[in-house]
mmCIF file of C-alpha atoms and ligand atoms in Angstrom:
data_model
loop_
_atom_site.group_PDB
_atom_site.id
_atom_site.type_symbol
_atom_site.label_atom_id
_atom_site.label_comp_id
_atom_site.label_asym_id
_atom_site.label_seq_id
_atom_site.Cartn_x
_atom_site.Cartn_y
_atom_site.Cartn_z
ATOM 1 C CA MET A 1 -98.237 25.794 -16.759
ATOM 2 C CA LYS A 2 -98.376 22.997 -19.293
ATOM 3 C CA ILE A 3 -95.121 22.071 -21.010
ATOM 4 C CA ASN A 4 -95.784 21.413 -24.710
ATOM 5 C CA ARG A 5 -92.332 21.214 -26.135
ATOM 6 C CA VAL A 6 -88.696 21.046 -25.048
ATOM 7 C CA GLU A 7 -85.681 21.500 -27.284
ATOM 8 C CA LEU A 8 -82.109 20.574 -26.426
ATOM 9 C CA ARG A 9 -79.233 22.159 -28.284
ATOM 10 C CA GLU A 10 -75.527 21.842 -27.938
ATOM 11 C CA ILE A 11 -73.649 24.908 -29.066
ATOM 12 C CA GLN A 12 -69.929 25.511 -29.394
ATOM 13 C CA MET A 13 -68.161 28.861 -29.127
ATOM 14 C CA PRO A 14 -64.479 29.790 -28.753
ATOM 15 C CA LEU A 15 -63.539 31.924 -25.744
ATOM 16 C CA VAL A 16 -61.985 35.310 -26.493
ATOM 17 C CA HIS A 17 -59.123 34.294 -24.180
ATOM 18 C CA PHE A 18 -58.314 30.851 -22.753
ATOM 19 C CA PHE A 19 -59.340 30.239 -19.146
ATOM 20 C CA GLU A 20 -57.020 28.168 -16.971
ATOM 21 C CA THR A 21 -57.618 26.808 -13.474
ATOM 22 C CA SER A 22 -55.777 24.292 -11.312
ATOM 23 C CA PHE A 23 -57.631 21.542 -13.216
ATOM 24 C CA GLY A 24 -56.854 22.672 -16.745
ATOM 25 C CA ARG A 25 -57.214 25.113 -19.628
ATOM 26 C CA THR A 26 -60.424 25.803 -21.586
ATOM 27 C CA THR A 27 -60.251 27.448 -25.006
ATOM 28 C CA THR A 28 -63.644 26.533 -26.488
ATOM 29 C CA ARG A 29 -66.935 26.057 -24.651
ATOM 30 C CA ARG A 30 -69.503 23.406 -25.455
ATOM 31 C CA ILE A 31 -72.802 24.361 -23.882
ATOM 32 C CA VAL A 32 -76.168 22.595 -23.743
ATOM 33 C CA LEU A 33 -79.152 24.949 -23.949
ATOM 34 C CA VAL A 34 -82.693 24.002 -23.038
ATOM 35 C CA ARG A 35 -85.656 25.750 -24.660
ATOM 36 C CA VAL A 36 -89.082 25.160 -23.116
ATOM 37 C CA ASP A 37 -92.457 26.128 -24.623
ATOM 38 C CA ALA A 38 -95.415 26.247 -22.274
ATOM 39 C CA ASP A 39 -98.760 28.067 -22.475
ATOM 40 C CA GLY A 40 -97.612 29.870 -25.626
ATOM 41 C CA LEU A 41 -94.521 31.292 -23.901
ATOM 42 C CA THR A 42 -90.845 30.407 -24.274
ATOM 43 C CA GLY A 43 -88.062 30.151 -21.695
ATOM 44 C CA TRP A 44 -84.403 29.249 -22.077
ATOM 45 C CA GLY A 45 -81.970 27.681 -19.628
ATOM 46 C CA GLU A 46 -78.284 26.732 -19.772
ATOM 47 C CA VAL A 47 -76.380 23.679 -18.547
ATOM 48 C CA THR A 48 -73.277 25.125 -16.889
ATOM 49 C CA ALA A 49 -71.228 21.906 -16.927
ATOM 50 C CA GLY A 50 -67.623 22.075 -18.078
ATOM 51 C CA GLU A 51 -66.492 20.105 -21.144
ATOM 52 C CA ASP A 52 -64.646 17.597 -18.971
ATOM 53 C CA PRO A 53 -65.626 16.079 -15.606
ATOM 54 C CA PHE A 54 -63.000 18.104 -13.694
ATOM 55 C CA TYR A 55 -64.903 20.860 -11.862
ATOM 56 C CA SER A 56 -67.700 18.355 -11.194
ATOM 57 C CA TYR A 57 -68.704 15.007 -12.685
ATOM 58 C CA GLU A 58 -71.233 16.633 -15.021
ATOM 59 C CA THR A 59 -70.431 17.266 -18.694
ATOM 60 C CA PRO A 60 -72.571 18.325 -21.686
ATOM 61 C CA GLU A 61 -72.905 14.616 -22.480
ATOM 62 C CA THR A 62 -74.129 13.520 -19.028
ATOM 63 C CA ALA A 63 -76.571 16.442 -18.960
ATOM 64 C CA TRP A 64 -77.930 15.554 -22.402
ATOM 65 C CA HIS A 65 -78.478 11.960 -21.227
ATOM 66 C CA VAL A 66 -80.180 12.903 -17.962
ATOM 67 C CA LEU A 67 -82.355 15.556 -19.637
ATOM 68 C CA ARG A 68 -83.359 13.360 -22.608
ATOM 69 C CA ASP A 69 -83.975 10.124 -20.697
ATOM 70 C CA TYR A 70 -85.371 11.395 -17.369
ATOM 71 C CA LEU A 71 -86.014 15.074 -16.736
ATOM 72 C CA ILE A 72 -87.758 15.958 -20.013
ATOM 73 C CA PRO A 73 -90.025 12.847 -20.097
ATOM 74 C CA TRP A 74 -90.972 13.537 -16.457
ATOM 75 C CA VAL A 75 -92.239 17.060 -17.156
ATOM 76 C CA LEU A 76 -93.431 16.981 -20.791
ATOM 77 C CA GLY A 77 -97.179 17.249 -21.446
ATOM 78 C CA LYS A 78 -97.924 17.769 -17.773
ATOM 79 C CA GLU A 79 -99.440 20.644 -15.838
ATOM 80 C CA TRP A 80 -97.194 22.294 -13.189
ATOM 81 C CA THR A 81 -98.186 24.986 -10.720
ATOM 82 C CA ALA A 82 -94.678 26.417 -10.203
ATOM 83 C CA PRO A 83 -91.006 25.804 -11.083
ATOM 84 C CA SER A 84 -90.431 24.669 -7.497
ATOM 85 C CA ASP A 85 -92.814 21.719 -8.121
ATOM 86 C CA VAL A 86 -90.628 20.647 -10.995
ATOM 87 C CA ALA A 87 -87.557 20.957 -8.757
ATOM 88 C CA ALA A 88 -89.279 18.657 -6.252
ATOM 89 C CA ARG A 89 -90.142 16.162 -9.035
ATOM 90 C CA PHE A 90 -86.440 15.976 -9.943
ATOM 91 C CA ARG A 91 -85.410 14.899 -6.442
ATOM 92 C CA PRO A 92 -85.290 11.120 -7.126
ATOM 93 C CA ILE A 93 -82.285 11.728 -9.353
ATOM 94 C CA ARG A 94 -79.207 12.012 -7.225
ATOM 95 C CA GLY A 95 -76.979 14.866 -8.286
ATOM 96 C CA HIS A 96 -76.922 16.028 -11.927
ATOM 97 C CA ASN A 97 -77.799 19.454 -10.585
ATOM 98 C CA MET A 98 -76.623 21.325 -13.689
ATOM 99 C CA ALA A 99 -78.972 19.307 -15.917
ATOM 100 C CA LYS A 100 -81.858 19.919 -13.494
ATOM 101 C CA ALA A 101 -81.091 23.629 -13.186
ATOM 102 C CA ALA A 102 -81.175 24.249 -16.934
ATOM 103 C CA LEU A 103 -84.728 22.961 -17.255
ATOM 104 C CA GLU A 104 -86.054 24.469 -14.021
ATOM 105 C CA ASN A 105 -84.537 27.889 -14.746
ATOM 106 C CA ALA A 106 -86.211 27.959 -18.174
ATOM 107 C CA LEU A 107 -89.547 27.489 -16.386
ATOM 108 C CA TRP A 108 -88.804 30.461 -14.120
ATOM 109 C CA VAL A 109 -88.511 32.629 -17.223
ATOM 110 C CA ILE A 110 -91.924 31.417 -18.413
ATOM 111 C CA GLU A 111 -93.409 32.056 -14.978
ATOM 112 C CA ALA A 112 -91.949 35.576 -14.893
ATOM 113 C CA LYS A 113 -93.472 36.283 -18.327
ATOM 114 C CA GLN A 114 -96.839 34.965 -17.141
ATOM 115 C CA LYS A 115 -96.743 37.262 -14.129
ATOM 116 C CA GLY A 116 -95.528 40.182 -16.246
ATOM 117 C CA VAL A 117 -92.453 40.708 -14.060
ATOM 118 C CA SER A 118 -88.701 40.489 -14.546
ATOM 119 C CA LEU A 119 -86.993 37.187 -13.756
ATOM 120 C CA ALA A 120 -85.180 39.003 -10.945
ATOM 121 C CA ARG A 121 -88.477 40.098 -9.409
ATOM 122 C CA ALA A 122 -90.024 36.637 -9.917
ATOM 123 C CA VAL A 123 -87.306 35.026 -7.788
ATOM 124 C CA GLY A 124 -87.582 37.698 -5.092
ATOM 125 C CA GLY A 125 -84.705 39.937 -6.151
ATOM 126 C CA THR A 126 -84.604 43.519 -4.931
ATOM 127 C CA LEU A 127 -81.255 44.977 -6.061
ATOM 128 C CA GLU A 128 -81.486 47.023 -9.267
ATOM 129 C CA GLU A 129 -77.757 47.135 -9.807
ATOM 130 C CA ILE A 130 -75.351 44.362 -8.861
ATOM 131 C CA PRO A 131 -71.635 44.667 -7.980
ATOM 132 C CA CYS A 132 -69.250 42.815 -10.301
ATOM 133 C CA GLY A 133 -65.838 41.278 -9.992
ATOM 134 C CA VAL A 134 -63.775 39.213 -12.409
ATOM 135 C CA SER A 135 -62.127 35.821 -12.234
ATOM 136 C CA ILE A 136 -58.745 35.800 -13.943
ATOM 137 C CA GLY A 137 -57.278 32.453 -14.867
ATOM 138 C CA ILE A 138 -53.704 31.251 -14.692
ATOM 139 C CA GLN A 139 -51.680 33.051 -17.393
ATOM 140 C CA ASN A 140 -48.517 32.181 -19.300
ATOM 141 C CA SER A 141 -46.541 34.638 -17.161
ATOM 142 C CA ILE A 142 -46.981 36.798 -14.075
ATOM 143 C CA GLU A 143 -46.424 39.895 -16.259
ATOM 144 C CA GLU A 144 -49.442 38.948 -18.377
ATOM 145 C CA LEU A 145 -51.527 38.471 -15.246
ATOM 146 C CA LEU A 146 -50.519 41.913 -13.927
ATOM 147 C CA GLU A 147 -51.496 43.463 -17.256
ATOM 148 C CA ARG A 148 -54.874 41.764 -17.187
ATOM 149 C CA ILE A 149 -55.532 42.917 -13.629
ATOM 150 C CA ALA A 150 -54.680 46.499 -14.578
ATOM 151 C CA GLY A 151 -57.108 46.285 -17.512
ATOM 152 C CA GLU A 152 -59.989 44.963 -15.405
ATOM 153 C CA ILE A 153 -59.412 47.530 -12.661
ATOM 154 C CA SER A 154 -59.474 50.374 -15.171
ATOM 155 C CA ALA A 155 -62.676 48.899 -16.674
ATOM 156 C CA GLY A 156 -64.208 49.435 -13.212
ATOM 157 C CA TYR A 157 -64.501 45.895 -11.807
ATOM 158 C CA GLN A 158 -64.808 45.970 -8.031
ATOM 159 C CA ARG A 159 -62.709 42.960 -7.109
ATOM 160 C CA ILE A 160 -60.174 40.675 -8.664
ATOM 161 C CA LYS A 161 -60.078 36.922 -8.230
ATOM 162 C CA VAL A 162 -56.957 35.100 -9.314
ATOM 163 C CA LYS A 163 -56.706 31.379 -9.802
ATOM 164 C CA VAL A 164 -53.969 29.676 -7.807
ATOM 165 C CA LYS A 165 -52.342 26.246 -7.687
ATOM 166 C CA PRO A 166 -49.062 24.905 -6.281
ATOM 167 C CA GLY A 167 -46.297 26.742 -8.140
ATOM 168 C CA TRP A 168 -48.614 29.644 -9.124
ATOM 169 C CA ASP A 169 -49.651 31.031 -5.767
ATOM 170 C CA LEU A 170 -47.485 32.851 -3.169
ATOM 171 C CA ASN A 171 -45.016 33.996 -5.852
ATOM 172 C CA VAL A 172 -47.908 35.394 -7.870
ATOM 173 C CA LEU A 173 -49.761 37.023 -4.950
ATOM 174 C CA GLU A 174 -46.496 38.631 -3.859
ATOM 175 C CA ARG A 175 -46.185 40.395 -7.223
ATOM 176 C CA VAL A 176 -49.879 41.267 -7.411
ATOM 177 C CA ARG A 177 -49.824 42.858 -3.953
ATOM 178 C CA ALA A 178 -46.598 44.756 -4.723
ATOM 179 C CA GLU A 179 -48.249 46.252 -7.809
ATOM 180 C CA PHE A 180 -51.815 46.616 -6.446
ATOM 181 C CA PRO A 181 -51.588 46.966 -2.643
ATOM 182 C CA ARG A 182 -55.148 48.245 -2.181
ATOM 183 C CA ILE A 183 -57.403 46.293 -4.548
ATOM 184 C CA ALA A 184 -60.075 43.911 -3.278
ATOM 185 C CA LEU A 185 -58.300 40.637 -4.038
ATOM 186 C CA MET A 186 -59.123 36.967 -3.557
ATOM 187 C CA ALA A 187 -57.728 33.605 -4.683
ATOM 188 C CA ASP A 188 -59.489 30.477 -5.966
ATOM 189 C CA ALA A 189 -57.645 27.159 -5.686
ATOM 190 C CA ASN A 190 -60.310 24.826 -7.115
ATOM 191 C CA SER A 191 -59.263 22.098 -4.663
ATOM 192 C CA ALA A 192 -55.551 22.166 -5.497
ATOM 193 C CA TYR A 193 -54.335 21.624 -1.902
ATOM 194 C CA THR A 194 -54.696 19.241 1.037
ATOM 195 C CA LEU A 195 -54.213 19.628 4.777
ATOM 196 C CA ALA A 196 -50.647 18.427 4.232
ATOM 197 C CA ASP A 197 -50.091 21.919 2.744
ATOM 198 C CA LEU A 198 -51.148 23.620 5.989
ATOM 199 C CA SER A 199 -47.985 25.636 6.587
ATOM 200 C CA HIS A 200 -47.999 26.747 2.953
ATOM 201 C CA LEU A 201 -51.674 27.760 3.146
ATOM 202 C CA LYS A 202 -50.995 29.781 6.305
ATOM 203 C CA GLU A 203 -48.724 32.006 4.239
ATOM 204 C CA PHE A 204 -51.696 33.241 2.214
ATOM 205 C CA ASP A 205 -52.690 35.258 5.296
ATOM 206 C CA ARG A 206 -50.037 37.872 4.646
ATOM 207 C CA PHE A 207 -51.795 39.074 1.468
ATOM 208 C CA TYR A 208 -54.956 40.163 3.349
ATOM 209 C CA LEU A 209 -57.216 38.499 0.777
ATOM 210 C CA MET A 210 -60.988 38.936 0.974
ATOM 211 C CA MET A 211 -61.183 35.144 0.949
ATOM 212 C CA ILE A 212 -59.622 31.956 -0.371
ATOM 213 C CA GLU A 213 -62.033 29.869 -2.394
ATOM 214 C CA GLN A 214 -62.171 26.060 -2.151
ATOM 215 C CA PRO A 215 -58.567 25.346 -1.152
ATOM 216 C CA LEU A 216 -59.234 21.676 -0.242
ATOM 217 C CA GLY A 217 -61.144 18.682 -1.648
ATOM 218 C CA TRP A 218 -64.094 19.286 -3.993
ATOM 219 C CA ASP A 219 -66.335 17.103 -1.818
ATOM 220 C CA ASP A 220 -64.861 18.045 1.547
ATOM 221 C CA ILE A 221 -66.373 19.987 4.411
ATOM 222 C CA LEU A 222 -64.559 18.754 7.531
ATOM 223 C CA ASP A 223 -60.965 19.441 6.470
ATOM 224 C CA HIS A 224 -61.987 22.971 5.493
ATOM 225 C CA ALA A 225 -63.247 23.451 9.055
ATOM 226 C CA LYS A 226 -59.858 22.310 10.364
ATOM 227 C CA LEU A 227 -58.089 24.675 7.991
ATOM 228 C CA GLN A 228 -60.332 27.629 8.841
ATOM 229 C CA ARG A 229 -59.324 27.276 12.502
ATOM 230 C CA GLU A 230 -55.665 27.670 11.467
ATOM 231 C CA ILE A 231 -55.826 30.601 9.040
ATOM 232 C CA SER A 232 -57.206 34.127 9.295
ATOM 233 C CA THR A 233 -58.156 34.456 5.599
ATOM 234 C CA PRO A 234 -61.872 33.655 5.314
ATOM 235 C CA ILE A 235 -62.595 30.422 3.447
ATOM 236 C CA CYS A 236 -65.280 30.562 0.757
ATOM 237 C CA LEU A 237 -66.729 27.247 -0.382
ATOM 238 C CA ASP A 238 -67.663 26.645 -4.022
ATOM 239 C CA GLU A 239 -67.420 22.984 -5.189
ATOM 240 C CA SER A 240 -68.540 21.516 -1.827
ATOM 241 C CA ILE A 241 -71.949 23.214 -1.631
ATOM 242 C CA HIS A 242 -74.769 21.543 -3.603
ATOM 243 C CA SER A 243 -77.775 22.452 -1.471
ATOM 244 C CA ALA A 244 -78.988 24.478 1.489
ATOM 245 C CA ASP A 245 -78.328 21.381 3.611
ATOM 246 C CA ASP A 246 -74.676 21.349 2.568
ATOM 247 C CA ALA A 247 -74.478 25.062 3.382
ATOM 248 C CA ARG A 248 -76.021 24.518 6.822
ATOM 249 C CA LYS A 249 -73.539 21.757 7.658
ATOM 250 C CA ALA A 250 -70.548 23.746 6.393
ATOM 251 C CA ILE A 251 -71.554 26.811 8.402
ATOM 252 C CA ASP A 252 -72.315 24.775 11.527
ATOM 253 C CA VAL A 253 -68.877 23.147 11.584
ATOM 254 C CA GLY A 254 -67.077 26.366 10.680
ATOM 255 C CA ALA A 255 -65.848 25.212 7.269
ATOM 256 C CA CYS A 256 -66.397 28.609 5.643
ATOM 257 C CA LYS A 257 -67.260 32.236 6.338
ATOM 258 C CA ILE A 258 -68.533 32.991 2.819
ATOM 259 C CA ILE A 259 -70.358 30.945 0.170
ATOM 260 C CA ASN A 260 -70.222 31.182 -3.610
ATOM 261 C CA VAL A 261 -73.612 30.240 -5.091
ATOM 262 C CA LYS A 262 -73.735 28.796 -8.593
ATOM 263 C CA LEU A 263 -77.139 28.110 -10.081
ATOM 264 C CA GLY A 264 -76.058 24.941 -11.836
ATOM 265 C CA ARG A 265 -74.091 23.492 -8.950
ATOM 266 C CA VAL A 266 -76.986 23.858 -6.484
ATOM 267 C CA GLY A 267 -79.595 22.622 -8.986
ATOM 268 C CA GLY A 268 -81.509 25.741 -10.021
ATOM 269 C CA LEU A 269 -83.188 28.894 -8.793
ATOM 270 C CA THR A 270 -85.392 27.223 -6.164
ATOM 271 C CA SER A 271 -82.379 25.661 -4.448
ATOM 272 C CA ALA A 272 -80.229 28.776 -4.932
ATOM 273 C CA ARG A 273 -82.835 30.836 -3.149
ATOM 274 C CA ARG A 274 -82.819 28.379 -0.251
ATOM 275 C CA VAL A 275 -79.034 28.597 0.039
ATOM 276 C CA HIS A 276 -79.330 32.384 -0.074
ATOM 277 C CA ASP A 277 -82.058 32.496 2.602
ATOM 278 C CA LEU A 278 -80.158 30.190 4.923
ATOM 279 C CA CYS A 279 -76.904 32.141 4.570
ATOM 280 C CA ARG A 280 -78.732 35.421 5.117
ATOM 281 C CA ALA A 281 -80.273 34.096 8.329
ATOM 282 C CA LYS A 282 -76.825 32.977 9.511
ATOM 283 C CA ASN A 283 -75.055 36.181 8.446
ATOM 284 C CA ILE A 284 -72.904 34.435 5.873
ATOM 285 C CA PRO A 285 -72.314 36.655 2.817
ATOM 286 C CA VAL A 286 -72.949 35.020 -0.552
ATOM 287 C CA TRP A 287 -71.943 35.975 -4.070
ATOM 288 C CA CYS A 288 -72.725 34.621 -7.510
ATOM 289 C CA GLY A 289 -70.101 32.383 -9.072
ATOM 290 C CA GLY A 290 -69.615 31.932 -12.804
ATOM 291 C CA MET A 291 -69.061 28.979 -15.129
ATOM 292 C CA LEU A 292 -67.973 30.797 -18.304
ATOM 293 C CA GLU A 293 -71.632 30.996 -19.284
ATOM 294 C CA SER A 294 -73.147 32.078 -22.561
ATOM 295 C CA GLY A 295 -75.608 34.958 -22.402
ATOM 296 C CA ILE A 296 -78.467 32.704 -21.318
ATOM 297 C CA GLY A 297 -76.778 31.442 -18.166
ATOM 298 C CA ARG A 298 -75.285 34.887 -17.577
ATOM 299 C CA ALA A 299 -78.771 36.459 -17.648
ATOM 300 C CA HIS A 300 -79.977 33.932 -15.053
ATOM 301 C CA ASN A 301 -76.952 34.812 -12.898
ATOM 302 C CA VAL A 302 -77.818 38.511 -13.098
ATOM 303 C CA ALA A 303 -81.358 37.788 -11.904
ATOM 304 C CA MET A 304 -80.183 35.609 -9.000
ATOM 305 C CA SER A 305 -77.585 38.219 -7.980
ATOM 306 C CA SER A 306 -80.423 40.679 -7.329
ATOM 307 C CA LEU A 307 -81.406 38.766 -4.169
ATOM 308 C CA PRO A 308 -80.610 40.961 -1.160
ATOM 309 C CA GLY A 309 -78.046 38.605 0.422
ATOM 310 C CA PHE A 310 -75.725 38.863 -2.608
ATOM 311 C CA THR A 311 -73.689 41.567 -0.935
ATOM 312 C CA LEU A 312 -70.224 40.758 -2.330
ATOM 313 C CA PRO A 313 -69.166 41.319 -5.964
ATOM 314 C CA GLY A 314 -69.707 38.134 -7.984
ATOM 315 C CA ASP A 315 -67.945 36.531 -10.950
ATOM 316 C CA VAL A 316 -70.694 37.742 -13.287
ATOM 317 C CA SER A 317 -69.062 40.070 -15.799
ATOM 318 C CA ALA A 318 -69.553 41.470 -19.298
ATOM 319 C CA SER A 319 -70.278 39.162 -22.263
ATOM 320 C CA ARG A 320 -67.361 40.680 -24.182
ATOM 321 C CA ARG A 321 -64.844 39.256 -21.711
ATOM 322 C CA TYR A 322 -65.815 35.788 -22.975
ATOM 323 C CA TRP A 323 -67.365 36.029 -26.433
ATOM 324 C CA ALA A 324 -66.641 37.851 -29.692
ATOM 325 C CA GLU A 325 -70.415 37.710 -30.141
ATOM 326 C CA ASP A 326 -72.793 36.499 -27.431
ATOM 327 C CA ILE A 327 -76.086 34.699 -28.145
ATOM 328 C CA ILE A 328 -78.318 37.305 -26.493
ATOM 329 C CA SER A 329 -79.348 40.865 -27.343
ATOM 330 C CA PRO A 330 -78.433 43.116 -25.748
ATOM 331 C CA GLU A 331 -75.234 41.515 -24.466
ATOM 332 C CA VAL A 332 -74.460 41.787 -20.753
ATOM 333 C CA THR A 333 -72.565 45.036 -20.182
ATOM 334 C CA VAL A 334 -70.869 46.469 -17.113
ATOM 335 C CA THR A 335 -70.923 50.114 -16.046
ATOM 336 C CA ALA A 336 -67.775 52.164 -15.418
ATOM 337 C CA ARG A 337 -68.336 51.653 -11.674
ATOM 338 C CA GLY A 338 -68.299 47.870 -12.075
ATOM 339 C CA THR A 339 -71.992 47.092 -11.872
ATOM 340 C CA ILE A 340 -74.642 45.439 -14.036
ATOM 341 C CA HIS A 341 -78.102 46.975 -14.264
ATOM 342 C CA VAL A 342 -80.689 44.287 -13.535
ATOM 343 C CA PRO A 343 -83.258 44.261 -16.360
ATOM 344 C CA GLN A 344 -86.719 45.343 -15.219
ATOM 345 C CA VAL A 345 -88.724 44.170 -18.258
ATOM 346 C CA PRO A 346 -90.872 41.009 -18.026
ATOM 347 C CA GLY A 347 -88.976 37.727 -18.422
ATOM 348 C CA LEU A 348 -85.244 37.128 -18.858
ATOM 349 C CA GLY A 349 -84.497 40.710 -19.916
ATOM 350 C CA TYR A 350 -82.211 39.663 -22.772
ATOM 351 C CA GLU A 351 -83.528 38.153 -26.036
ATOM 352 C CA PRO A 352 -81.921 34.916 -27.230
ATOM 353 C CA ASN A 353 -80.548 35.636 -30.707
ATOM 354 C CA LEU A 354 -81.975 32.683 -32.648
ATOM 355 C CA ASP A 355 -79.888 33.210 -35.805
ATOM 356 C CA ARG A 356 -76.698 33.358 -33.819
ATOM 357 C CA ILE A 357 -77.710 30.279 -31.777
ATOM 358 C CA GLU A 358 -78.474 28.338 -34.971
ATOM 359 C CA LYS A 359 -75.049 29.219 -36.378
ATOM 360 C CA VAL A 360 -73.177 27.816 -33.396
ATOM 361 C CA THR A 361 -75.361 24.718 -32.904
ATOM 362 C CA LEU A 362 -73.628 21.325 -33.095
ATOM 363 C CA ARG A 363 -76.738 19.193 -32.485
ATOM 364 C CA LYS A 364 -80.362 19.617 -31.500
ATOM 365 C CA GLU A 365 -83.256 17.396 -30.544
ATOM 366 C CA GLN A 366 -86.857 18.237 -29.835
ATOM 367 C CA PHE A 367 -89.368 16.556 -27.561
ATOM 368 C CA ARG A 368 -93.148 16.933 -27.775
HETATM 369 O O1 OSB B 1 -64.212 27.851 -9.631
HETATM 370 O O2 OSB B 1 -65.303 29.632 -9.914
HETATM 371 C C1 OSB B 1 -64.755 28.630 -10.386
HETATM 372 C C2 OSB B 1 -64.866 28.796 -14.197
HETATM 373 C C3 OSB B 1 -65.084 27.463 -14.502
HETATM 374 C C4 OSB B 1 -65.155 26.547 -13.490
HETATM 375 C C5 OSB B 1 -65.010 26.956 -12.158
HETATM 376 C C6 OSB B 1 -64.808 28.289 -11.843
HETATM 377 C C7 OSB B 1 -64.705 29.207 -12.891
HETATM 378 C C8 OSB B 1 -64.424 30.629 -12.682
HETATM 379 C C9 OSB B 1 -64.833 31.543 -13.795
HETATM 380 O O3 OSB B 1 -63.791 31.062 -11.754
HETATM 381 C C10 OSB B 1 -65.953 32.434 -13.470
HETATM 382 C C11 OSB B 1 -66.430 33.118 -14.723
HETATM 383 O O4 OSB B 1 -65.799 34.094 -15.111
HETATM 384 O O5 OSB B 1 -67.443 32.672 -15.303
HETATM 385 MG MG1 MG B 2 -64.439 28.512 -7.645
#
């Protein structure tokens, strides 16, 4: 495929409800979208970076810089045989995986259209329906959290993830378990603890959680291995895993029993598939994480979640949980049994709504 044109856009949309983690509260998202035109076809990708460099060092601003000054000039006007070639071309840049992923994933959509298959099929997906969970942020009170959990359970979601941090953890899980003794429950700490909290972390075991996500340092693997030897709750790594190599090392040292795959964090669909394949070979379940994506990134997550190793419910949920109006048609919807039907039509399976995108655009720049 020959890339004729790339467009960068930064959009801004308020969340329906604020989202709070151990590193802070988000009320409005700023999202960089990448539109690629090649061989008369169009593909869109999304930069999943947070507004601030708290989850990772990437932000909309760093992604814009890396895309404008490196990634786009490297691919524009050139002939590429497959998206994986572009992923290989991006290797000299260390990190900046979310910027890389946005551009590479857009090319996957174009490739799927060229082949006349769905994006899910193009990446090797087989599941036609994917199991969904929700991630519920830190609330103003435990009562509000309990109400939210009840709402999501009655909507059909298959598992509940609650965010935890020191001061909003054992006290909260105690109440959640008292009210919902049987739900599939997990906790995500986003690196809020250290090994000095070992005795405190051991107490999580009494809530029989499916897993605890990223309790220790965002760039750590070894301390997680130490912790996993001391607790029975399975550790799931999120922030620490940027590649299949990271996953291999984490599994080999026993740092986790489960891995959360995020397309942006691992640098795109080619890398995500490698992480998936490696985990499948090593019998490590994976699931698809979320980054409060707009419909574009959400659609890519749906496609990736159709890979056969995505056996646990992910954080990919309905558009309406995030947006009054999403930027794709149809929006992502969830069935009463907590699943999303994977689109089977050629390409992304959801049409970007250009009028809506234009309305929420803060800046745009095109490259030819
Ligand atoms: O750690 O999984 C995380 C959102 C932003 C940054 C990090 C995380 C999250 C979520 C939300 O948990 C998942 C979602 O609903 O998109
Ligand atoms: Mg997480």
